[in-house]
PDB file of C-alpha atoms and ligand atoms in Angstrom:
ATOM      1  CA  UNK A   1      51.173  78.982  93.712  1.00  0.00           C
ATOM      2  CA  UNK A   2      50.178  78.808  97.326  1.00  0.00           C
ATOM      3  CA  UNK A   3      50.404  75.351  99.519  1.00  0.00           C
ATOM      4  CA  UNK A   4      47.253  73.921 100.285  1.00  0.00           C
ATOM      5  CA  UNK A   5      47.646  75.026 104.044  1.00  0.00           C
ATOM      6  CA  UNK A   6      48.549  78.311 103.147  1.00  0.00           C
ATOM      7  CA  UNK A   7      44.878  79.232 101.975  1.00  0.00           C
ATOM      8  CA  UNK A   8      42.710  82.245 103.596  1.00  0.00           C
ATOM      9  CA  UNK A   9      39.366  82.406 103.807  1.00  0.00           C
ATOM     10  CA  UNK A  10      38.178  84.260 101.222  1.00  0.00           C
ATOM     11  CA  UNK A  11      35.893  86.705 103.157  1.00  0.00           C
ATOM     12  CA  UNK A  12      39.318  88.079 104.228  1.00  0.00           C
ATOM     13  CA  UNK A  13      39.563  90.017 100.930  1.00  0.00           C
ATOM     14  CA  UNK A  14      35.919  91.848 101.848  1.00  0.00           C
ATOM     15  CA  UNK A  15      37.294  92.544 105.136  1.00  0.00           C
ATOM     16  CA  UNK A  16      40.642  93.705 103.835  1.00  0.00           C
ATOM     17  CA  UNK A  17      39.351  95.997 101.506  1.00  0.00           C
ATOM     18  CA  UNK A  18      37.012  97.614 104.204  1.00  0.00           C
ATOM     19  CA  UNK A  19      39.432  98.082 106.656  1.00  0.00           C
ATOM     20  CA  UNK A  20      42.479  96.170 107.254  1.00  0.00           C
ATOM     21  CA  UNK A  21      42.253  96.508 110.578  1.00  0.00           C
ATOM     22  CA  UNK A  22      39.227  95.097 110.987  1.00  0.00           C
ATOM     23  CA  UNK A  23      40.657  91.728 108.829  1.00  0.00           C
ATOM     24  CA  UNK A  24      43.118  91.678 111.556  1.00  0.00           C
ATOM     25  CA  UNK A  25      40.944  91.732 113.685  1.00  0.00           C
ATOM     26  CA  UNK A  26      38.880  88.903 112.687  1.00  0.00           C
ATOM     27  CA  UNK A  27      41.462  86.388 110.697  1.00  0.00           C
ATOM     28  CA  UNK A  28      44.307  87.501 113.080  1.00  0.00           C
ATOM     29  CA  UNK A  29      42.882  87.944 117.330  1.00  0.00           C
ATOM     30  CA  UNK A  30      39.676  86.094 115.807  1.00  0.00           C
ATOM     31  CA  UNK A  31      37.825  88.669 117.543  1.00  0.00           C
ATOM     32  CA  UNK A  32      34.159  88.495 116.339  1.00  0.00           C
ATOM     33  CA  UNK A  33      30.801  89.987 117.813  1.00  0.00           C
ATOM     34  CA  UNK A  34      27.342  88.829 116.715  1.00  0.00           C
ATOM     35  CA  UNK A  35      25.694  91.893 116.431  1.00  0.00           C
ATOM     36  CA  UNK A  36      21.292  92.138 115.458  1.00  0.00           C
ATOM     37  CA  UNK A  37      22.884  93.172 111.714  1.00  0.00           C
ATOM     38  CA  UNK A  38      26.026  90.388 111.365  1.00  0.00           C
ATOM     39  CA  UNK A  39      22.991  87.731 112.794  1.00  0.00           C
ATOM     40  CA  UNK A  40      20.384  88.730 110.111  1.00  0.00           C
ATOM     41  CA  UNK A  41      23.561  88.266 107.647  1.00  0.00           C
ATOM     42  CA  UNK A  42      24.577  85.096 108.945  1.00  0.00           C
ATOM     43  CA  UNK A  43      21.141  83.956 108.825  1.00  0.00           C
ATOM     44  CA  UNK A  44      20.416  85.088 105.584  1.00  0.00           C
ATOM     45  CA  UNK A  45      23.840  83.137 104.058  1.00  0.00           C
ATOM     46  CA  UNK A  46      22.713  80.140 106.163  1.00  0.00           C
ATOM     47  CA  UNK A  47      19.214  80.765 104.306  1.00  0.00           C
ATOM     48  CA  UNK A  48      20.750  80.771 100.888  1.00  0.00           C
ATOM     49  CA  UNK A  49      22.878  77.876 101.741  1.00  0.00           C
ATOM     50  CA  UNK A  50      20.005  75.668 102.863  1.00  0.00           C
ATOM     51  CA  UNK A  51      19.245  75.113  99.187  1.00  0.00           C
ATOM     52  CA  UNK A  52      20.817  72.987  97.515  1.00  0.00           C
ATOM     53  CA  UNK A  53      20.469  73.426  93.874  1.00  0.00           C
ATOM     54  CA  UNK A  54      17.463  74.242  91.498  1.00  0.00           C
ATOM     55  CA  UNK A  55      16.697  74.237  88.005  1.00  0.00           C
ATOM     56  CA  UNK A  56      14.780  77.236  85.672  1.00  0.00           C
ATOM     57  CA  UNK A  57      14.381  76.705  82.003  1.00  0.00           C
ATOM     58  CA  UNK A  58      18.055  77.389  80.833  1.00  0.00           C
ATOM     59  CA  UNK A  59      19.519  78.830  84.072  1.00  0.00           C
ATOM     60  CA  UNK A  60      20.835  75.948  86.708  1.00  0.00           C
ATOM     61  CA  UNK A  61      21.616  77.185  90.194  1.00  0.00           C
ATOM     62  CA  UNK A  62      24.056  75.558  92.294  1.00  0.00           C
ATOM     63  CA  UNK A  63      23.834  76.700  96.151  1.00  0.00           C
ATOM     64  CA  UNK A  64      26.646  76.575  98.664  1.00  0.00           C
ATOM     65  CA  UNK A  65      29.559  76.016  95.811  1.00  0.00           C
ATOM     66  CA  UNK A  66      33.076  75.102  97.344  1.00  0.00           C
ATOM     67  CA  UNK A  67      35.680  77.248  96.014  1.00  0.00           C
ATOM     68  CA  UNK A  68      39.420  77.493  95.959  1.00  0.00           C
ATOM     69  CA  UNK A  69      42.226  79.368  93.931  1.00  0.00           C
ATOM     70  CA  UNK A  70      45.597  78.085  94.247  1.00  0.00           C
ATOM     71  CA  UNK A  71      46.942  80.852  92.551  1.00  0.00           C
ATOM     72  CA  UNK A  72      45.826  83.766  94.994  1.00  0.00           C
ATOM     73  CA  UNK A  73      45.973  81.402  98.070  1.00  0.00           C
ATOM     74  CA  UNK A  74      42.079  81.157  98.722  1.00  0.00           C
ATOM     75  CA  UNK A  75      39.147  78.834  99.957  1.00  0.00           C
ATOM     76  CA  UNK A  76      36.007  79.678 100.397  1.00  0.00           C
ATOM     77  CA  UNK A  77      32.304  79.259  99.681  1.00  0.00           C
ATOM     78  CA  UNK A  78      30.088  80.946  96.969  1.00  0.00           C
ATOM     79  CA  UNK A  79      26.622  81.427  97.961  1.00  0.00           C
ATOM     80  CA  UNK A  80      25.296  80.727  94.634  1.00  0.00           C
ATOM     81  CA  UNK A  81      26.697  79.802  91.248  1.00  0.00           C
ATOM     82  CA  UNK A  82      24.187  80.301  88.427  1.00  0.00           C
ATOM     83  CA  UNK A  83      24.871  78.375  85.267  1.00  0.00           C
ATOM     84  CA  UNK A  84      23.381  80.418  81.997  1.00  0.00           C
ATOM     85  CA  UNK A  85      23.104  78.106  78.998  1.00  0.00           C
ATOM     86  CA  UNK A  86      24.657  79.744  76.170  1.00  0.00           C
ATOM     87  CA  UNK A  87      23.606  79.663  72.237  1.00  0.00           C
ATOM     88  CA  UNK A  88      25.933  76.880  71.620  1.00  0.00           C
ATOM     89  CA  UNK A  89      24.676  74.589  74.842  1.00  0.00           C
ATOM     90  CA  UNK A  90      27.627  75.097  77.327  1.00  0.00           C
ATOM     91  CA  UNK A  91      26.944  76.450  80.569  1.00  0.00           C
ATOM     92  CA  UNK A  92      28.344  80.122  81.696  1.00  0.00           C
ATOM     93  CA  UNK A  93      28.826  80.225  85.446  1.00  0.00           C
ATOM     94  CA  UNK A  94      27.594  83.709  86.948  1.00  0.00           C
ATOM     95  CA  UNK A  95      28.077  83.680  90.940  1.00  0.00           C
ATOM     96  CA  UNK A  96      25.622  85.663  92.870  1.00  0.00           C
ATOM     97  CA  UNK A  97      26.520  86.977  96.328  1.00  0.00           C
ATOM     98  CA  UNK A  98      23.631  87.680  99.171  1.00  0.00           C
ATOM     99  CA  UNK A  99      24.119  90.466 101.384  1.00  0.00           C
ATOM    100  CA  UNK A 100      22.264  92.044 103.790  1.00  0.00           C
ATOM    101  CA  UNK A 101      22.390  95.286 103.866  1.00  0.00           C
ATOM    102  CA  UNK A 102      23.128  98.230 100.750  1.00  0.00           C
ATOM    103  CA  UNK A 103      25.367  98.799  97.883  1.00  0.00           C
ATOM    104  CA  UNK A 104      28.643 100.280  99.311  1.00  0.00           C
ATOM    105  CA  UNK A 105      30.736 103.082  98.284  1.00  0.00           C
ATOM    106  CA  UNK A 106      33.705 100.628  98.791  1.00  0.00           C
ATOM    107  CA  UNK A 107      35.025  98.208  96.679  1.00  0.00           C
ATOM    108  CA  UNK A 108      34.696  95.215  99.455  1.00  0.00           C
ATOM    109  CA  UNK A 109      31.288  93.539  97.682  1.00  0.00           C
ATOM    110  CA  UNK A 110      33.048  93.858  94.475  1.00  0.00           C
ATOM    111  CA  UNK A 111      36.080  92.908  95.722  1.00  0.00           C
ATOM    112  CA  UNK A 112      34.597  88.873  96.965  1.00  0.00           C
ATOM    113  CA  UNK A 113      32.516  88.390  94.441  1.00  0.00           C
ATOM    114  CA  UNK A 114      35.421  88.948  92.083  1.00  0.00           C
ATOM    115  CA  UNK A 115      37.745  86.390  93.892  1.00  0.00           C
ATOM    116  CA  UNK A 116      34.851  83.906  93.996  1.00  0.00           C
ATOM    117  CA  UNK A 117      34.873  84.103  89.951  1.00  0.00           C
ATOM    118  CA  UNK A 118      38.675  84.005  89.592  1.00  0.00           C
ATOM    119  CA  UNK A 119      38.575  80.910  92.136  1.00  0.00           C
ATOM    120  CA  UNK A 120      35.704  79.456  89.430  1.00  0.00           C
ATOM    121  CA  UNK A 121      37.750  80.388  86.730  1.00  0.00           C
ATOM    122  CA  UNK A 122      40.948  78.182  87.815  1.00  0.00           C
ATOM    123  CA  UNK A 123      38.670  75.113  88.793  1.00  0.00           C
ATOM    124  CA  UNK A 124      36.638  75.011  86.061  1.00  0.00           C
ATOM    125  CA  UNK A 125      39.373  76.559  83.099  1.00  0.00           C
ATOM    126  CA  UNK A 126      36.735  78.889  82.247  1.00  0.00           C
ATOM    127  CA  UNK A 127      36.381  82.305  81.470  1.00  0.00           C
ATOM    128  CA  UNK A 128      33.703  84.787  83.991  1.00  0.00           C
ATOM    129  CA  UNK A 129      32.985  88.218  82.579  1.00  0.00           C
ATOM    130  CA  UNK A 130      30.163  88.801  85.223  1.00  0.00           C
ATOM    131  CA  UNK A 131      28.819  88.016  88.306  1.00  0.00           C
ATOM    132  CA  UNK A 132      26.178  90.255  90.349  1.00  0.00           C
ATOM    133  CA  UNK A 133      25.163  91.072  94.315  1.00  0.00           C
ATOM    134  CA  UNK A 134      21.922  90.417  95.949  1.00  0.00           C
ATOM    135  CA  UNK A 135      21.051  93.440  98.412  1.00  0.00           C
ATOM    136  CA  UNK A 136      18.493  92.368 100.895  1.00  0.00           C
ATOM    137  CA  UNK A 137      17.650  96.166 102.483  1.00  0.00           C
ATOM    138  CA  UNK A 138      17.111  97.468  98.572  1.00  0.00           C
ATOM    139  CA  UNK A 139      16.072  93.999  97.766  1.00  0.00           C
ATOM    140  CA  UNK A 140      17.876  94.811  94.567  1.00  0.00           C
ATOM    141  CA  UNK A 141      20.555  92.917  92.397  1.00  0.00           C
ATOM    142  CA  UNK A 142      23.734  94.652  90.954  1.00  0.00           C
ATOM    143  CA  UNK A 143      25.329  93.359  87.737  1.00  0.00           C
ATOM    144  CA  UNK A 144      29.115  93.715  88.587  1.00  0.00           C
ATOM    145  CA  UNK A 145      31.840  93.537  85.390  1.00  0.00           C
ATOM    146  CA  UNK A 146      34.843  91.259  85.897  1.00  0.00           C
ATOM    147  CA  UNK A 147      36.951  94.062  84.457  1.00  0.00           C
ATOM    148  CA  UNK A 148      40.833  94.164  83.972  1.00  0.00           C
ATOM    149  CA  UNK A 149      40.907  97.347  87.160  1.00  0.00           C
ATOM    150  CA  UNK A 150      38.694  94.824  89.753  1.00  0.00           C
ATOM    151  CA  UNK A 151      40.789  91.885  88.843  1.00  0.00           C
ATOM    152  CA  UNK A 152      43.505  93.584  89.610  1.00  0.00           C
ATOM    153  CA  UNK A 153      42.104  95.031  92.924  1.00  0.00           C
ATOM    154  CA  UNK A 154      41.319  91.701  93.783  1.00  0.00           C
ATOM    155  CA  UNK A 155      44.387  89.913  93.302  1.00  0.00           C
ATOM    156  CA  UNK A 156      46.428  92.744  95.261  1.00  0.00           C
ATOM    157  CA  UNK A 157      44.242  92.435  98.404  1.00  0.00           C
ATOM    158  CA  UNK A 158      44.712  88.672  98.366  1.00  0.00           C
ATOM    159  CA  UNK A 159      48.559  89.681  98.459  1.00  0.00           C
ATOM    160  CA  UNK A 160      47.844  91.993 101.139  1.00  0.00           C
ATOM    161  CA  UNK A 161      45.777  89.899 103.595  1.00  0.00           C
ATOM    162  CA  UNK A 162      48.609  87.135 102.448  1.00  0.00           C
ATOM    163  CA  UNK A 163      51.456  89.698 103.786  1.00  0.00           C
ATOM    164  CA  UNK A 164      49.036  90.905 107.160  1.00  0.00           C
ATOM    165  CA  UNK A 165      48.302  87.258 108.288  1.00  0.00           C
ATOM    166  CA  UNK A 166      51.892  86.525 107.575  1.00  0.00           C
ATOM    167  CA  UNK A 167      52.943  89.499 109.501  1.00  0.00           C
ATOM    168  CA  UNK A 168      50.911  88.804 113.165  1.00  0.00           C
ATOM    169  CA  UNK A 169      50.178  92.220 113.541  1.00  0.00           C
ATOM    170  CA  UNK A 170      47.203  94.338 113.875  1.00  0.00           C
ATOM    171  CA  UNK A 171      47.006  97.891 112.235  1.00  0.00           C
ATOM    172  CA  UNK A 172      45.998 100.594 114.793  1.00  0.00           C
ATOM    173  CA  UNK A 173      42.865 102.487 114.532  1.00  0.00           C
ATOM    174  CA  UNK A 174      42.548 104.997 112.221  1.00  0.00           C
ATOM    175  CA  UNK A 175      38.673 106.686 112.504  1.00  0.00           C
ATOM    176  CA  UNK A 176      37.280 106.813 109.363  1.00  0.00           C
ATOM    177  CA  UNK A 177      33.343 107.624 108.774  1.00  0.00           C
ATOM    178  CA  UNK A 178      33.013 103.889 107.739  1.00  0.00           C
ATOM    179  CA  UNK A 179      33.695 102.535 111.282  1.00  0.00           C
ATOM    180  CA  UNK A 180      30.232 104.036 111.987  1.00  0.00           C
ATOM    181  CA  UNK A 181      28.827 100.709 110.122  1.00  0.00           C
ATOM    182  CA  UNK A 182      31.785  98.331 110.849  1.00  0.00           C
ATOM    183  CA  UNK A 183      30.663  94.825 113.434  1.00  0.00           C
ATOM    184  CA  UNK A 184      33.748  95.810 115.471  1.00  0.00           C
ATOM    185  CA  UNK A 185      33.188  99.032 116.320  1.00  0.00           C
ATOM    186  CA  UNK A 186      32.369  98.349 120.153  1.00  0.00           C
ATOM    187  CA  UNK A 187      35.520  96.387 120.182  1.00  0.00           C
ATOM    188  CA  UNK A 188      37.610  98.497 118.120  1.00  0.00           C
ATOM    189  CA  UNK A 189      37.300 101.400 119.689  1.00  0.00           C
ATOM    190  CA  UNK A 190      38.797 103.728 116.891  1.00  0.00           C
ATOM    191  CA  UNK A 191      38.056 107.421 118.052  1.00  0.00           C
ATOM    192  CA  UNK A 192      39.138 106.632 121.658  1.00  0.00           C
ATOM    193  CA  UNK A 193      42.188 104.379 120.880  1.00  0.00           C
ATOM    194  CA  UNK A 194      42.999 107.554 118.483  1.00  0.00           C
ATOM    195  CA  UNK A 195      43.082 109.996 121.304  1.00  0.00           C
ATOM    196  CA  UNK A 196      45.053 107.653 123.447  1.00  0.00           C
ATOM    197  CA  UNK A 197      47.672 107.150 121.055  1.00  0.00           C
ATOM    198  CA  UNK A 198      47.426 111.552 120.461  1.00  0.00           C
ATOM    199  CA  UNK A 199      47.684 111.575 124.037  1.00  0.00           C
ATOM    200  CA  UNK A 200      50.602 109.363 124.007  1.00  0.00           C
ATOM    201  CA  UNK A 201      52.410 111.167 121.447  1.00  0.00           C
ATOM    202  CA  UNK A 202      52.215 114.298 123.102  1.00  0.00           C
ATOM    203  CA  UNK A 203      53.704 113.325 126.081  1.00  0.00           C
ATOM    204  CA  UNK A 204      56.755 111.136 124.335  1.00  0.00           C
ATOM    205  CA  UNK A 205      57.291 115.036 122.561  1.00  0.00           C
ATOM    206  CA  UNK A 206      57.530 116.952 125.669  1.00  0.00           C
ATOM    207  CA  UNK A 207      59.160 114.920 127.665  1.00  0.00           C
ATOM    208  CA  UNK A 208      61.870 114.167 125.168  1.00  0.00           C
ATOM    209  CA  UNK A 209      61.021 110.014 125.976  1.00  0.00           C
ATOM    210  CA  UNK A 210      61.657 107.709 123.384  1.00  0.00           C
TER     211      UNK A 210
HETATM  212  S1  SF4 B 301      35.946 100.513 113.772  1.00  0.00           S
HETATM  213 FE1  SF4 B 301      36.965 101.496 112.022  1.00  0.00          FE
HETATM  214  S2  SF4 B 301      39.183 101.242 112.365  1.00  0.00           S
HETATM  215 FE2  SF4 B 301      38.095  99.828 113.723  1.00  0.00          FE
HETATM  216  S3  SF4 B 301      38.033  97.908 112.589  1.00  0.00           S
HETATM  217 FE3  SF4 B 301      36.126  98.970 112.152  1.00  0.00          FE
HETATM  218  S4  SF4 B 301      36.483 100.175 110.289  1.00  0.00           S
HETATM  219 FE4  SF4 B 301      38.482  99.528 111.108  1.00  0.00          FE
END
């Protein structure tokens, strides 16, 4: 169990699991660039957070839920919890995460929306098989399966962003065809800090330099 002042934001775990260098980036050197595509995100959260909570025949939605998980060190927000009434009157919480853009081939989506259940799941001593992702650009919602594999995903990048934050340090670049679509890119700087660092390598070799 983690000390209250311990917790991470919970977005860490998306960022982790895209690039940990990029989590470093943002939860370590708080570097952060609003970019046209991380403002139309922001503004679409802010959007979805605006609301406050609504009611549909046997579906309640909650907007803007607090969340925390002692267990895996974690606070954060969801952006909406729906509540399904069941056959036998109690309500199932389902959270639904908004974002922008398209389904990725990364885990990253999966990844938060799967902590924000397991954070649900210790407040509320329930159990959440499901959850799903809004896509704005397909406009389309994926139904994502708490399964045993994602849960454990999810609980070892908590440890990991745990064990980076703890550690100070940022991971160097390594240029990978998903920094073409990563916020940081401009700051980042992965293909030319990776010929640097080449460069740099070379040099240590023949000069015999340590
Ligand atoms: S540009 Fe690439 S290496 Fe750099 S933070 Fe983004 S994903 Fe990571």
């Amino acid at each position: 169990m983690y000390d209250i002042d311990d917790l991470i934001q919970l977005s860490a775990l998306q960022h982790m699991a895209f690039c940990p260098r990029q989590c470093a980036l943002i939860h370590i050197e708080q570097t952060w660039t609003e970019s046209g595509l991380t403002a139309e995100g922001r503004i679409m959260h802010e959007r979805v957070h605006d609301e406050d909570r609504e009611s549909r025949g046997n579906v309640k939605i909650e907007y803007g839920v607090p969340l925390r998980s002692l267990r895996l060190g974690l606070v954060g927000k969801a952006d909406v919890v729906e509540f399904h009434r069941k056959a036998d009157d109690r309500w199932q919480p389902f959270p639904v995460e908004y974002k922008r853009g398209r389904p990725k081939a990364e885990h990253c989506d999966k990844v938060q929306l799967c902590a924000q259940a397991m954070c649900l799941e210790e407040m509320l001593g329930v159990s959440i098989p499901a959850g799903a992702i809004f896509y704005g650009q397909t406009r389309h919602r994926l139904d994502v399966a708490f399964d045993e594999a994602l849960r454990k995903e999810t609980e070892d990048t908590a440890k990991q962003v745990q064990a980076l934050i703890e550690s100070g340090s940022t991971p160097k670049p390594v240029y990978m065809k998903r920094c073409e679509r990563c916020s940081l890119n401009a700051e980042c700087l992965p293909k030319t800090m990776q010929k640097k660092r080449s460069v740099k390598t070379y040099l240590t070799r023949v000069t015999g330099e340590s």
